[in-house]
Coordinates of C-alpha atoms in Angstrom, one line a residue:
Chain A
M1 CA 0.0 0.0 0.0
T2 CA 2.7 2.5 1.1
L3 CA 5.0 1.4 -1.7
R4 CA 2.1 1.7 -4.2
L5 CA 1.4 5.2 -3.0
L6 CA 5.1 6.2 -3.2
L7 CA 5.5 4.8 -6.7
R8 CA 2.4 6.6 -7.9
T9 CA 3.5 9.9 -6.4
G10 CA 6.9 9.5 -7.9
A11 CA 5.3 8.8 -11.3
L12 CA 3.2 12.0 -10.9
L13 CA 6.3 14.1 -10.2
V14 CA 8.2 12.7 -13.2
S15 CA 5.2 13.3 -15.4
L16 CA 5.0 16.9 -14.2
A17 CA 8.7 17.4 -14.9
V18 CA 8.5 15.9 -18.4
S19 CA 5.3 17.7 -19.4
S20 CA 6.5 21.1 -18.2
A21 CA 9.8 20.6 -20.1
A22 CA 7.7 19.7 -23.2
V23 CA 5.5 22.7 -22.9
F24 CA 8.4 25.0 -22.3
A25 CA 10.4 23.5 -25.1
F26 CA 7.5 23.9 -27.5
M27 CA 6.5 27.4 -26.5
A28 CA 9.9 28.9 -25.8
V29 CA 12.2 27.2 -28.3
L30 CA 10.2 26.4 -31.4
P31 CA 8.9 29.8 -32.3
G32 CA 12.5 31.0 -32.3
D33 CA 11.9 34.2 -30.4
P34 CA 8.8 34.9 -28.2
A35 CA 9.7 38.6 -28.1
R36 CA 9.6 38.8 -31.9
V37 CA 6.2 36.9 -31.8
A38 CA 4.8 39.2 -29.2
L39 CA 5.9 42.4 -30.8
G40 CA 5.1 41.4 -34.4
V41 CA 7.3 41.0 -37.5
N42 CA 7.6 44.8 -38.0
A43 CA 9.2 45.5 -34.6
S44 CA 12.7 47.0 -34.7
D45 CA 15.6 44.8 -33.6
A46 CA 16.3 47.2 -30.8
A47 CA 12.8 46.9 -29.4
V48 CA 13.0 43.1 -29.6
A49 CA 16.4 43.1 -27.9
A50 CA 15.1 45.3 -25.1
M51 CA 12.1 43.0 -24.5
R52 CA 14.4 40.0 -24.5
T53 CA 16.5 41.6 -21.8
Q54 CA 13.5 42.7 -19.8
Y55 CA 11.9 39.3 -19.7
G56 CA 15.2 37.4 -19.4
L57 CA 14.7 35.8 -22.8
D58 CA 18.4 36.3 -23.6
R59 CA 19.5 33.9 -20.8
P60 CA 20.4 30.2 -21.6
L61 CA 17.3 28.1 -22.2
L62 CA 18.0 25.8 -19.3
T63 CA 18.2 28.7 -16.9
Q64 CA 14.9 30.1 -18.3
Y65 CA 13.2 26.7 -17.9
V66 CA 14.4 26.2 -14.3
D67 CA 13.4 29.8 -13.5
W68 CA 9.9 29.4 -15.0
A69 CA 9.4 26.0 -13.3
T70 CA 10.5 27.1 -9.9
H71 CA 8.4 30.2 -10.0
L72 CA 5.5 28.0 -11.2
V73 CA 5.8 25.8 -8.1
R74 CA 5.3 29.0 -6.0
F75 CA 2.4 30.0 -8.2
D76 CA 4.4 33.0 -9.5
L77 CA 3.3 32.9 -13.2
G78 CA 5.3 36.0 -14.3
T79 CA 4.0 39.0 -16.2
S80 CA 2.2 39.1 -19.5
Y81 CA 4.2 40.1 -22.6
V82 CA 1.3 42.0 -23.9
S83 CA -0.7 43.6 -21.1
K84 CA 2.3 43.8 -18.7
A85 CA 0.0 42.6 -15.9
E86 CA 0.7 39.9 -13.3
I87 CA -0.6 36.6 -14.6
G88 CA -1.1 34.8 -11.3
P89 CA -4.0 36.8 -9.9
Q90 CA -5.8 36.9 -13.3
V91 CA -5.5 33.1 -13.6
L92 CA -6.8 32.6 -10.1
D93 CA -9.9 34.8 -10.8
R94 CA -10.6 33.1 -14.1
F95 CA -10.0 29.6 -12.6
Q96 CA -12.8 30.2 -10.0
V97 CA -15.2 30.9 -12.8
S98 CA -14.2 27.8 -14.7
L99 CA -14.3 25.7 -11.6
W100 CA -18.0 26.6 -11.0
L101 CA -18.8 25.5 -14.5
V102 CA -16.9 22.3 -14.3
V103 CA -18.1 21.2 -10.9
V104 CA -21.8 21.9 -11.6
S105 CA -21.5 20.1 -15.0
M106 CA -19.9 17.1 -13.4
L107 CA -22.8 17.0 -10.8
I108 CA -25.3 17.2 -13.6
A109 CA -23.5 14.4 -15.5
V110 CA -23.5 12.1 -12.5
I111 CA -27.1 12.8 -11.6
V112 CA -28.1 12.0 -15.1
A113 CA -25.9 9.0 -15.7
V114 CA -26.0 6.9 -12.6
P115 CA -29.8 6.3 -12.5
L116 CA -30.1 6.2 -16.3
G117 CA -27.2 3.8 -16.8
T118 CA -28.3 1.5 -14.0
L119 CA -31.8 1.5 -15.5
A120 CA -30.5 0.7 -18.9
A121 CA -28.5 -2.2 -17.5
V122 CA -31.2 -3.7 -15.3
R123 CA -33.8 -3.3 -18.1
H124 CA -31.4 -4.0 -20.9
R125 CA -33.8 -6.3 -22.7
S126 CA -36.8 -4.0 -22.4
A127 CA -37.8 -1.2 -24.7
L128 CA -37.0 1.4 -22.0
G129 CA -33.4 0.1 -21.7
V130 CA -32.9 0.2 -25.5
V131 CA -34.3 3.8 -25.6
V132 CA -31.9 5.0 -22.9
T133 CA -29.0 3.3 -24.8
A134 CA -30.0 4.8 -28.1
V135 CA -30.4 8.3 -26.6
S136 CA -27.0 8.1 -24.9
Q137 CA -25.5 7.0 -28.3
V138 CA -26.9 10.1 -30.0
G139 CA -25.8 12.3 -27.0
V140 CA -22.2 11.1 -27.4
A141 CA -22.2 12.3 -31.0
I142 CA -23.2 15.9 -30.0
P143 CA -20.3 18.2 -29.1
A144 CA -20.9 20.3 -26.0
F145 CA -20.8 23.6 -27.9
L146 CA -23.4 22.3 -30.3
A147 CA -25.6 21.3 -27.4
G148 CA -25.0 24.8 -26.0
I149 CA -26.1 26.5 -29.2
A150 CA -29.2 24.3 -29.3
L151 CA -30.1 25.1 -25.7
V152 CA -29.7 28.8 -26.3
T153 CA -31.9 28.6 -29.3
V154 CA -34.7 26.9 -27.3
F155 CA -34.4 28.5 -23.8
A156 CA -33.1 31.9 -24.6
V157 CA -34.3 32.7 -28.2
M158 CA -37.6 30.9 -28.4
L159 CA -38.9 30.6 -24.8
R160 CA -36.9 33.5 -23.4
W161 CA -36.6 31.8 -20.0
L162 CA -32.9 32.2 -19.5
P163 CA -30.2 34.6 -20.6
A164 CA -28.3 33.6 -23.8
N165 CA -24.9 34.3 -22.3
G166 CA -22.9 36.3 -19.8
W167 CA -21.5 35.7 -16.3
T168 CA -22.3 37.3 -12.9
P169 CA -20.2 36.4 -9.8
P170 CA -22.3 34.6 -7.2
S171 CA -21.4 37.3 -4.6
A172 CA -22.8 40.1 -6.8
D173 CA -26.2 38.6 -7.7
P174 CA -26.9 35.0 -6.7
A175 CA -30.1 34.7 -8.7
M176 CA -28.5 36.0 -11.9
F177 CA -25.5 33.8 -11.3
V178 CA -27.7 30.7 -11.2
K179 CA -29.7 31.8 -14.3
Q180 CA -26.6 32.3 -16.3
L181 CA -24.9 29.1 -15.1
I182 CA -27.8 26.8 -16.0
L183 CA -27.4 26.6 -19.8
P184 CA -23.6 26.3 -20.0
A185 CA -23.5 23.8 -17.2
L186 CA -26.3 21.8 -18.7
S187 CA -24.7 21.7 -22.2
L188 CA -21.4 20.5 -20.7
G189 CA -23.0 18.2 -18.2
A190 CA -25.7 16.6 -20.4
V191 CA -23.1 15.6 -23.1
Q192 CA -20.7 14.2 -20.5
G193 CA -23.7 12.5 -18.9
A194 CA -24.4 10.7 -22.2
V195 CA -20.9 9.3 -22.2
L196 CA -21.0 8.4 -18.6
T197 CA -24.4 6.7 -19.0
R198 CA -22.8 4.2 -21.4
Y199 CA -20.0 3.4 -18.9
V200 CA -22.4 3.0 -16.0
R201 CA -24.6 0.7 -18.1
S202 CA -21.7 -1.6 -19.1
A203 CA -20.3 -1.6 -15.6
V204 CA -23.6 -2.5 -14.0
L205 CA -24.2 -5.2 -16.7
D206 CA -20.8 -6.7 -15.9
V207 CA -21.6 -6.8 -12.2
L208 CA -25.1 -8.3 -12.8
R209 CA -23.4 -11.4 -14.4
E210 CA -21.3 -12.0 -11.3
D211 CA -21.8 -15.1 -9.1
Y212 CA -22.2 -13.0 -5.9
I213 CA -25.3 -11.4 -7.3
R214 CA -26.7 -14.8 -8.1
T215 CA -25.9 -15.9 -4.6
A216 CA -27.5 -12.8 -3.1
R217 CA -30.6 -13.4 -5.3
A218 CA -30.6 -17.1 -4.1
K219 CA -30.6 -15.8 -0.5
G220 CA -33.9 -14.1 -1.3
L221 CA -32.9 -10.5 -2.0
T222 CA -34.8 -8.7 -4.7
P223 CA -32.8 -7.8 -7.9
V224 CA -32.7 -4.2 -6.9
R225 CA -31.6 -4.9 -3.3
A226 CA -29.0 -7.4 -4.5
L227 CA -27.6 -4.7 -6.8
V228 CA -27.6 -2.0 -4.2
R229 CA -26.1 -4.2 -1.4
H230 CA -23.5 -6.0 -3.5
G231 CA -23.3 -4.7 -7.0
L232 CA -23.0 -0.9 -7.0
R233 CA -19.8 -0.7 -5.0
N234 CA -18.1 -3.0 -7.6
A235 CA -19.6 -1.2 -10.5
A236 CA -18.2 2.0 -9.1
I237 CA -14.6 1.1 -9.8
P238 CA -14.7 1.4 -13.6
V239 CA -17.1 4.3 -13.3
V240 CA -14.8 6.3 -11.0
T241 CA -11.9 5.9 -13.6
V242 CA -14.1 7.3 -16.3
L243 CA -15.3 10.1 -14.0
G244 CA -11.7 11.1 -13.4
L245 CA -10.9 11.1 -17.1
Q246 CA -14.1 13.1 -17.7
L247 CA -13.2 15.7 -15.2
A248 CA -10.2 16.3 -17.4
T249 CA -12.4 16.4 -20.5
L250 CA -14.7 18.8 -18.7
L251 CA -11.8 21.2 -17.9
I252 CA -10.9 21.3 -21.6
G253 CA -14.5 21.3 -22.7
A254 CA -15.1 24.3 -20.5
V255 CA -12.7 26.2 -22.8
V256 CA -15.1 25.9 -25.7
I257 CA -18.3 26.4 -23.6
E258 CA -16.9 29.6 -22.2
R259 CA -16.6 30.9 -25.7
V260 CA -20.2 29.9 -26.5
F261 CA -21.6 31.6 -23.5
V262 CA -19.1 34.5 -23.2
I263 CA -17.9 33.4 -19.8
P264 CA -14.7 35.0 -18.5
G265 CA -13.0 31.8 -17.4
L266 CA -9.6 30.2 -17.9
G267 CA -10.6 29.2 -21.4
S268 CA -11.3 32.7 -22.6
L269 CA -8.0 33.9 -21.0
L270 CA -6.2 31.2 -23.0
L271 CA -8.0 32.0 -26.3
D272 CA -7.5 35.7 -25.9
A273 CA -3.8 35.1 -25.2
V274 CA -3.6 33.0 -28.5
R275 CA -5.2 35.9 -30.4
T276 CA -2.8 38.5 -29.0
R277 CA 0.2 36.1 -29.3
D278 CA 0.9 36.4 -25.6
L279 CA 3.0 33.3 -25.4
I280 CA 3.8 33.4 -21.7
V281 CA 0.1 33.4 -20.8
V282 CA -0.5 30.5 -23.2
Q283 CA 2.4 28.6 -21.7
D284 CA 1.3 29.2 -18.2
V285 CA -2.4 28.3 -18.7
V286 CA -1.6 25.2 -20.8
M287 CA 0.7 24.0 -18.1
L288 CA -1.9 24.6 -15.4
L289 CA -4.5 22.6 -17.4
V290 CA -2.0 19.8 -18.0
L291 CA -1.2 19.9 -14.3
A292 CA -4.9 19.7 -13.4
V293 CA -5.4 16.7 -15.7
L294 CA -2.4 14.9 -14.2
V295 CA -3.3 15.6 -10.6
V296 CA -6.9 14.5 -11.3
N297 CA -5.7 11.2 -12.7
Y298 CA -3.4 10.8 -9.7
L299 CA -6.3 11.4 -7.3
V300 CA -8.4 8.9 -9.2
D301 CA -5.7 6.2 -8.7
L302 CA -5.7 7.0 -5.0
L303 CA -9.5 6.7 -4.9
Y304 CA -9.2 3.3 -6.4
L305 CA -7.3 2.1 -3.3
A306 CA -10.1 3.5 -1.1
I307 CA -12.9 1.8 -3.1
D308 CA -11.3 -1.6 -3.9
P309 CA -9.7 -3.2 -0.9
R310 CA -8.2 -5.9 -3.1
L311 CA -5.8 -3.4 -4.5
R312 CA -4.7 -2.4 -1.0
T313 CA -3.5 -5.9 -0.1
G314 CA -2.4 -7.0 -3.6
E315 CA 1.2 -6.8 -4.6
V316 CA 2.4 -4.0 -6.8
R317 CA 1.8 -4.9 -10.4
Chain B
M1 CA -17.9 -12.1 -41.9
R2 CA -19.5 -9.8 -44.4
A3 CA -22.9 -11.3 -43.7
R4 CA -22.4 -10.7 -39.9
L5 CA -21.4 -7.1 -40.6
F6 CA -24.5 -6.4 -42.7
A7 CA -26.7 -8.1 -40.0
H8 CA -25.5 -5.6 -37.4
P9 CA -28.0 -2.7 -37.4
G10 CA -25.5 -0.2 -35.9
F11 CA -22.9 -1.0 -38.5
V12 CA -25.5 -0.6 -41.3
V13 CA -26.8 2.8 -40.1
G14 CA -23.2 4.0 -39.5
A15 CA -22.1 2.8 -42.9
V16 CA -25.0 4.6 -44.6
I17 CA -24.3 7.9 -42.8
V18 CA -20.5 7.7 -43.5
G19 CA -21.3 6.8 -47.1
A20 CA -23.5 9.8 -47.4
V21 CA -20.8 12.1 -46.0
V22 CA -18.2 10.7 -48.4
L23 CA -20.7 11.0 -51.3
M24 CA -21.4 14.7 -50.3
A25 CA -17.6 15.3 -50.4
A26 CA -17.3 13.5 -53.8
V27 CA -20.2 15.4 -55.3
S28 CA -18.8 18.7 -54.1
Y29 CA -15.8 18.2 -56.4
V30 CA -18.0 18.1 -59.6
W31 CA -21.1 20.1 -58.6
T32 CA -22.4 22.4 -56.0
P33 CA -25.6 24.4 -56.6
Y34 CA -23.7 27.7 -56.1
D35 CA -20.2 28.7 -55.5
P36 CA -20.1 28.3 -51.7
T37 CA -17.9 31.3 -51.2
F38 CA -19.8 33.6 -53.6
V39 CA -21.1 36.6 -51.7
D40 CA -24.4 37.9 -53.0
A41 CA -25.6 41.0 -51.1
S42 CA -29.0 40.8 -52.8
S43 CA -29.9 37.4 -51.4
R44 CA -28.9 37.6 -47.7
L45 CA -30.5 35.5 -45.0
L46 CA -33.0 33.9 -47.4
S47 CA -35.2 31.1 -45.9
P48 CA -35.0 27.7 -47.4
S49 CA -36.6 27.5 -50.9
W50 CA -36.4 25.5 -54.1
S51 CA -33.5 27.7 -55.3
H52 CA -31.7 27.6 -51.9
P53 CA -32.7 24.3 -50.2
F54 CA -31.0 25.3 -46.9
G55 CA -31.4 29.1 -47.3
T56 CA -28.5 31.6 -47.4
D57 CA -26.3 33.1 -44.7
K58 CA -25.6 36.7 -43.8
F59 CA -23.4 37.2 -46.8
G60 CA -25.9 35.6 -49.2
R61 CA -23.8 32.5 -49.6
D62 CA -25.8 29.3 -50.3
V63 CA -25.8 27.2 -47.1
F64 CA -26.4 23.9 -48.9
S65 CA -23.3 24.4 -51.1
Q66 CA -21.3 25.3 -48.0
I67 CA -22.4 22.1 -46.2
L68 CA -21.4 20.1 -49.2
M69 CA -18.0 21.7 -49.3
G70 CA -17.7 21.5 -45.5
S71 CA -17.8 17.7 -45.7
R72 CA -14.5 17.8 -47.6
T73 CA -12.8 19.8 -44.8
T74 CA -14.2 17.3 -42.2
L75 CA -13.1 14.2 -44.1
F76 CA -9.7 15.7 -45.1
V77 CA -8.9 16.7 -41.5
G78 CA -10.2 13.3 -40.2
F79 CA -8.1 11.3 -42.7
V80 CA -4.9 13.2 -42.1
A81 CA -5.3 13.2 -38.3
V82 CA -6.2 9.5 -38.2
G83 CA -3.3 8.8 -40.6
V84 CA -0.8 10.6 -38.4
A85 CA -2.1 8.8 -35.3
A86 CA -2.0 5.4 -37.0
A87 CA 1.4 6.0 -38.6
V88 CA 2.9 6.7 -35.2
G89 CA 0.6 4.7 -32.9
V90 CA 0.6 1.4 -34.7
P91 CA 4.4 0.9 -34.9
L92 CA 4.7 2.2 -31.3
G93 CA 2.1 -0.3 -30.1
I94 CA 3.8 -3.2 -31.9
V95 CA 7.3 -2.3 -30.8
S96 CA 6.1 -1.9 -27.3
A97 CA 4.5 -5.3 -27.3
M98 CA 7.6 -7.0 -28.8
A99 CA 10.3 -5.1 -27.0
P100 CA 11.7 -6.0 -23.5
R101 CA 10.2 -4.3 -20.5
Y102 CA 12.8 -1.6 -20.2
V103 CA 11.7 -0.3 -23.7
D104 CA 8.0 -1.1 -23.3
E105 CA 7.6 0.7 -20.0
P106 CA 9.0 4.1 -21.0
L107 CA 7.2 4.0 -24.4
M108 CA 3.9 3.4 -22.7
R109 CA 4.5 5.9 -19.9
G110 CA 5.3 8.5 -22.6
S111 CA 2.1 7.6 -24.5
D112 CA 0.2 7.9 -21.2
L113 CA 1.7 11.3 -20.7
L114 CA 0.4 12.5 -24.1
L115 CA -3.1 11.8 -22.8
A116 CA -2.6 14.9 -20.6
F117 CA -2.4 17.0 -23.8
P118 CA -5.8 16.8 -25.4
A119 CA -6.3 17.9 -29.0
L120 CA -7.6 21.3 -28.0
L121 CA -4.6 22.2 -25.9
L122 CA -2.2 21.0 -28.6
A123 CA -4.1 23.0 -31.2
I124 CA -4.0 26.1 -29.0
M125 CA -0.3 25.7 -28.5
F126 CA 0.3 25.2 -32.2
S127 CA -1.8 28.2 -33.2
A128 CA -0.2 30.4 -30.6
V129 CA 3.1 29.7 -32.2
Y130 CA 2.4 29.2 -35.9
G131 CA -1.0 30.8 -36.3
A132 CA -4.2 28.7 -36.8
S133 CA -4.6 26.6 -40.0
T134 CA -6.0 23.4 -41.2
L135 CA -2.5 21.9 -40.8
T136 CA -2.1 22.8 -37.1
A137 CA -5.6 21.4 -36.4
M138 CA -4.9 18.1 -38.2
V139 CA -1.5 17.6 -36.6
A140 CA -2.9 18.5 -33.1
I141 CA -5.8 16.1 -33.5
G142 CA -3.5 13.4 -34.9
I143 CA -0.9 13.7 -32.1
A144 CA -3.6 13.6 -29.4
S145 CA -5.0 10.4 -31.0
I146 CA -1.7 8.5 -30.8
P147 CA -2.0 7.1 -27.3
S148 CA -5.3 5.3 -28.0
F149 CA -3.8 3.7 -31.1
A150 CA -0.7 2.7 -29.3
R151 CA -2.6 1.2 -26.3
V152 CA -5.1 -0.8 -28.4
I153 CA -2.5 -2.1 -30.8
R154 CA -0.1 -3.0 -28.0
S155 CA -2.7 -5.2 -26.2
G156 CA -3.6 -6.8 -29.5
A157 CA 0.0 -7.4 -30.4
L158 CA 0.7 -8.9 -27.0
Q159 CA -2.0 -11.5 -27.7
V160 CA -0.6 -12.2 -31.2
M161 CA 2.9 -12.6 -29.8
R162 CA 1.7 -15.6 -27.7
Q163 CA 0.5 -17.5 -30.8
E164 CA 2.4 -20.5 -31.9
Y165 CA 3.0 -19.3 -35.5
V166 CA 4.9 -16.4 -34.0
L167 CA 7.0 -18.8 -32.0
A168 CA 7.5 -20.9 -35.1
A169 CA 8.6 -17.9 -37.1
R170 CA 11.1 -16.9 -34.4
V171 CA 12.4 -20.4 -34.1
A172 CA 12.8 -20.4 -37.9
G173 CA 15.2 -17.5 -37.5
R174 CA 13.0 -14.6 -38.5
G175 CA 14.2 -11.3 -37.1
P176 CA 12.0 -9.0 -34.9
V177 CA 11.3 -6.7 -37.8
A178 CA 10.1 -9.5 -40.1
V179 CA 8.0 -11.0 -37.3
G180 CA 6.5 -7.6 -36.6
V181 CA 5.7 -6.8 -40.2
R182 CA 4.8 -10.3 -41.5
H183 CA 3.0 -11.8 -38.6
V184 CA 2.0 -9.2 -36.0
L185 CA 0.8 -6.4 -38.2
P186 CA -1.6 -8.4 -40.4
N187 CA -3.2 -9.9 -37.2
V188 CA -3.8 -6.6 -35.6
A189 CA -5.1 -5.0 -38.8
S190 CA -8.7 -5.4 -37.7
L191 CA -8.0 -3.6 -34.5
V192 CA -6.4 -0.8 -36.5
I193 CA -9.6 -0.5 -38.6
V194 CA -11.8 -0.4 -35.6
Q195 CA -9.6 2.2 -33.8
A196 CA -9.4 4.3 -37.0
S197 CA -13.2 4.5 -37.2
V198 CA -13.5 5.5 -33.5
S199 CA -10.7 8.0 -33.8
F200 CA -12.3 9.4 -36.9
A201 CA -15.4 10.3 -34.9
I202 CA -13.3 12.0 -32.3
A203 CA -11.4 13.8 -35.0
V204 CA -14.6 15.1 -36.6
L205 CA -15.7 16.4 -33.2
A206 CA -12.3 18.0 -32.5
E207 CA -12.2 19.6 -36.0
A208 CA -15.6 21.1 -35.4
A209 CA -14.7 22.5 -32.0
L210 CA -11.4 23.9 -33.3
S211 CA -13.0 25.7 -36.3
Y212 CA -15.8 26.9 -34.0
L213 CA -13.1 28.5 -31.9
G214 CA -11.3 29.9 -35.0
L215 CA -8.3 27.6 -34.4
G216 CA -9.0 25.4 -37.5
T217 CA -9.4 26.0 -41.2
P218 CA -9.4 29.7 -41.9
P219 CA -12.1 31.4 -44.0
P220 CA -13.3 31.4 -46.8
T221 CA -12.9 27.6 -47.0
P222 CA -16.3 26.3 -45.7
S223 CA -16.1 24.2 -42.5
W224 CA -19.1 23.0 -40.4
G225 CA -17.6 24.3 -37.2
R226 CA -17.0 27.8 -38.4
M227 CA -20.5 27.9 -40.0
L228 CA -21.8 27.1 -36.6
Q229 CA -19.8 29.9 -35.1
E230 CA -21.0 32.4 -37.7
S231 CA -24.6 31.3 -37.2
Q232 CA -24.4 32.0 -33.4
E233 CA -24.3 35.8 -33.7
L234 CA -27.5 35.5 -35.7
L235 CA -29.3 33.1 -33.3
F236 CA -32.0 35.6 -32.5
V237 CA -32.5 36.5 -36.2
A238 CA -32.1 33.3 -38.1
P239 CA -31.8 30.3 -35.7
R240 CA -32.2 27.9 -38.6
L241 CA -28.6 28.7 -39.8
S242 CA -27.2 26.7 -36.9
V243 CA -29.4 23.7 -37.6
F244 CA -27.7 22.5 -40.8
P245 CA -24.0 22.6 -39.7
G246 CA -25.0 21.3 -36.3
A247 CA -26.9 18.4 -37.7
A248 CA -24.1 17.6 -40.2
I249 CA -21.5 17.5 -37.3
A250 CA -23.7 15.3 -35.1
L251 CA -24.7 12.9 -37.9
A252 CA -21.1 12.5 -39.1
V253 CA -19.9 11.8 -35.6
L254 CA -22.8 9.4 -34.9
G255 CA -22.0 7.6 -38.2
F256 CA -18.4 7.0 -37.5
N257 CA -19.2 6.0 -33.9
L258 CA -21.8 3.4 -35.0
L259 CA -19.4 2.2 -37.7
G260 CA -16.6 1.7 -35.2
D261 CA -18.9 0.0 -32.6
G262 CA -20.3 -2.3 -35.3
L263 CA -16.8 -3.2 -36.6
R264 CA -15.6 -3.9 -33.1
D265 CA -18.6 -6.2 -32.3
V266 CA -18.0 -8.2 -35.4
L267 CA -14.2 -8.1 -35.7
D268 CA -13.1 -8.4 -32.1
P269 CA -14.5 -11.8 -31.1
R270 CA -12.0 -13.4 -33.6
L271 CA -9.1 -12.1 -31.5
E272 CA -10.8 -13.3 -28.3
D273 CA -11.3 -16.8 -29.7
Q274 CA -7.5 -17.0 -30.3
R275 CA -6.6 -16.2 -26.8

């Protein structure tokens, strides 16, 4: 158990080191000169040279990388090449916005998928089960931003129940905050819910075929009680993995949804930085998103240990 | 096997949809009702009619012609992206399965690490550095699809490596390259086909999202994702404009998903029987 934990933590640290080096190498080395990119092709050599000195871009690459990485660890993200503002506080602000979106979407996905997927598995031979499976299949084919546009068309344009876009912090106007969050969270959550429904269905189907369910049924438990008492915990293992992977997908999906609903989250910051060629902001935000994905996967692995006692006692693979 | 494929309802529906998309792209090379990029100020935002089956957009361009041409972009990006992913992922998977553990382990960890860079993030990095284009979108989607190819092919190749004919070939003195190319590759071909179809669906989704964000094919080349983005600002005026590209994207993805699932159902048991 302890060895497993240590190995997994070590793997996380190595992954972080390698991916940060990859991001740095791509963003700082490949374009040739970030200062030239930021200032544009028409900038004078003197201006470019001045900017290189100002941001330390004239130092050896290894020094630059170590400097960037060590500052990153202390959450000092440096200053923007374009707006000259501190990046850290901006990112923190934007991240809170994205986090609301991601967490609420995830909740929606779970609330939709767990009952529907279980239903589709338990009733997999009935018309109801087939309908749920078919609907989830179609849902998987719909990208979140398309669902978003469809939801806006119905609930904002036609019915006029909810605002088409925008963002209000919960502290400023809680009612407006909820109204504006519903559609974006629903578009991200419903699509992820469709994907998750398929996984829940197949996980529950697998469990239903197990001997211990038959034993529980033979003991006189009803199918539902047998599933609740013995099955769901086992079915949870593959579902939690997918949930973890989905959390990562949601973080990235939020980038697109933020554009659809004009939400000032991390994604908008990233896309604006791409437009203004603010490479340091792109580099920082990409690295933070990669970090989030890696850390989520790490936590999922730890969660495994908590859910499945067999992994705790078993030897390291 | 062909009989089993055509008895699979998902496969048939998927094949019909994918066939229709391919047909649309093929037709667009010889005929479109109008020039999809032709701006006609006198016929802006027309409703669907006999002369414009899907209506016209804010520049008076014929939407139906744009959808036809957009299918080309979708298929082109999909083909190149899946090609890139297969070209790197398949050899990677086979080498990983055949090589000793000290080669296999780092290769697979590296491929796992790539999973932390989804297509969208890669595309954003590429377009920040090189500017957005069809090429950056294709390469980003392709690279992001490598790990799934590598993983699937590796597990298939591991099964093949346990077969007696592989042992026989090695005893007969065949080198690792010959074994890999002559014996392993043909036997994981069905897995490659299944994975290609599944990855194609993901590539279509990713391409649509990237062009929606303006990180894909630049105007005026029609692309479904960008049509959707252009339609969004007119949602209160002409909501129908978002319906056609939206439906095209969803149908294409559904088609490739169903095709992939059908192929997997029919092709995969063969490998399981051999185990």
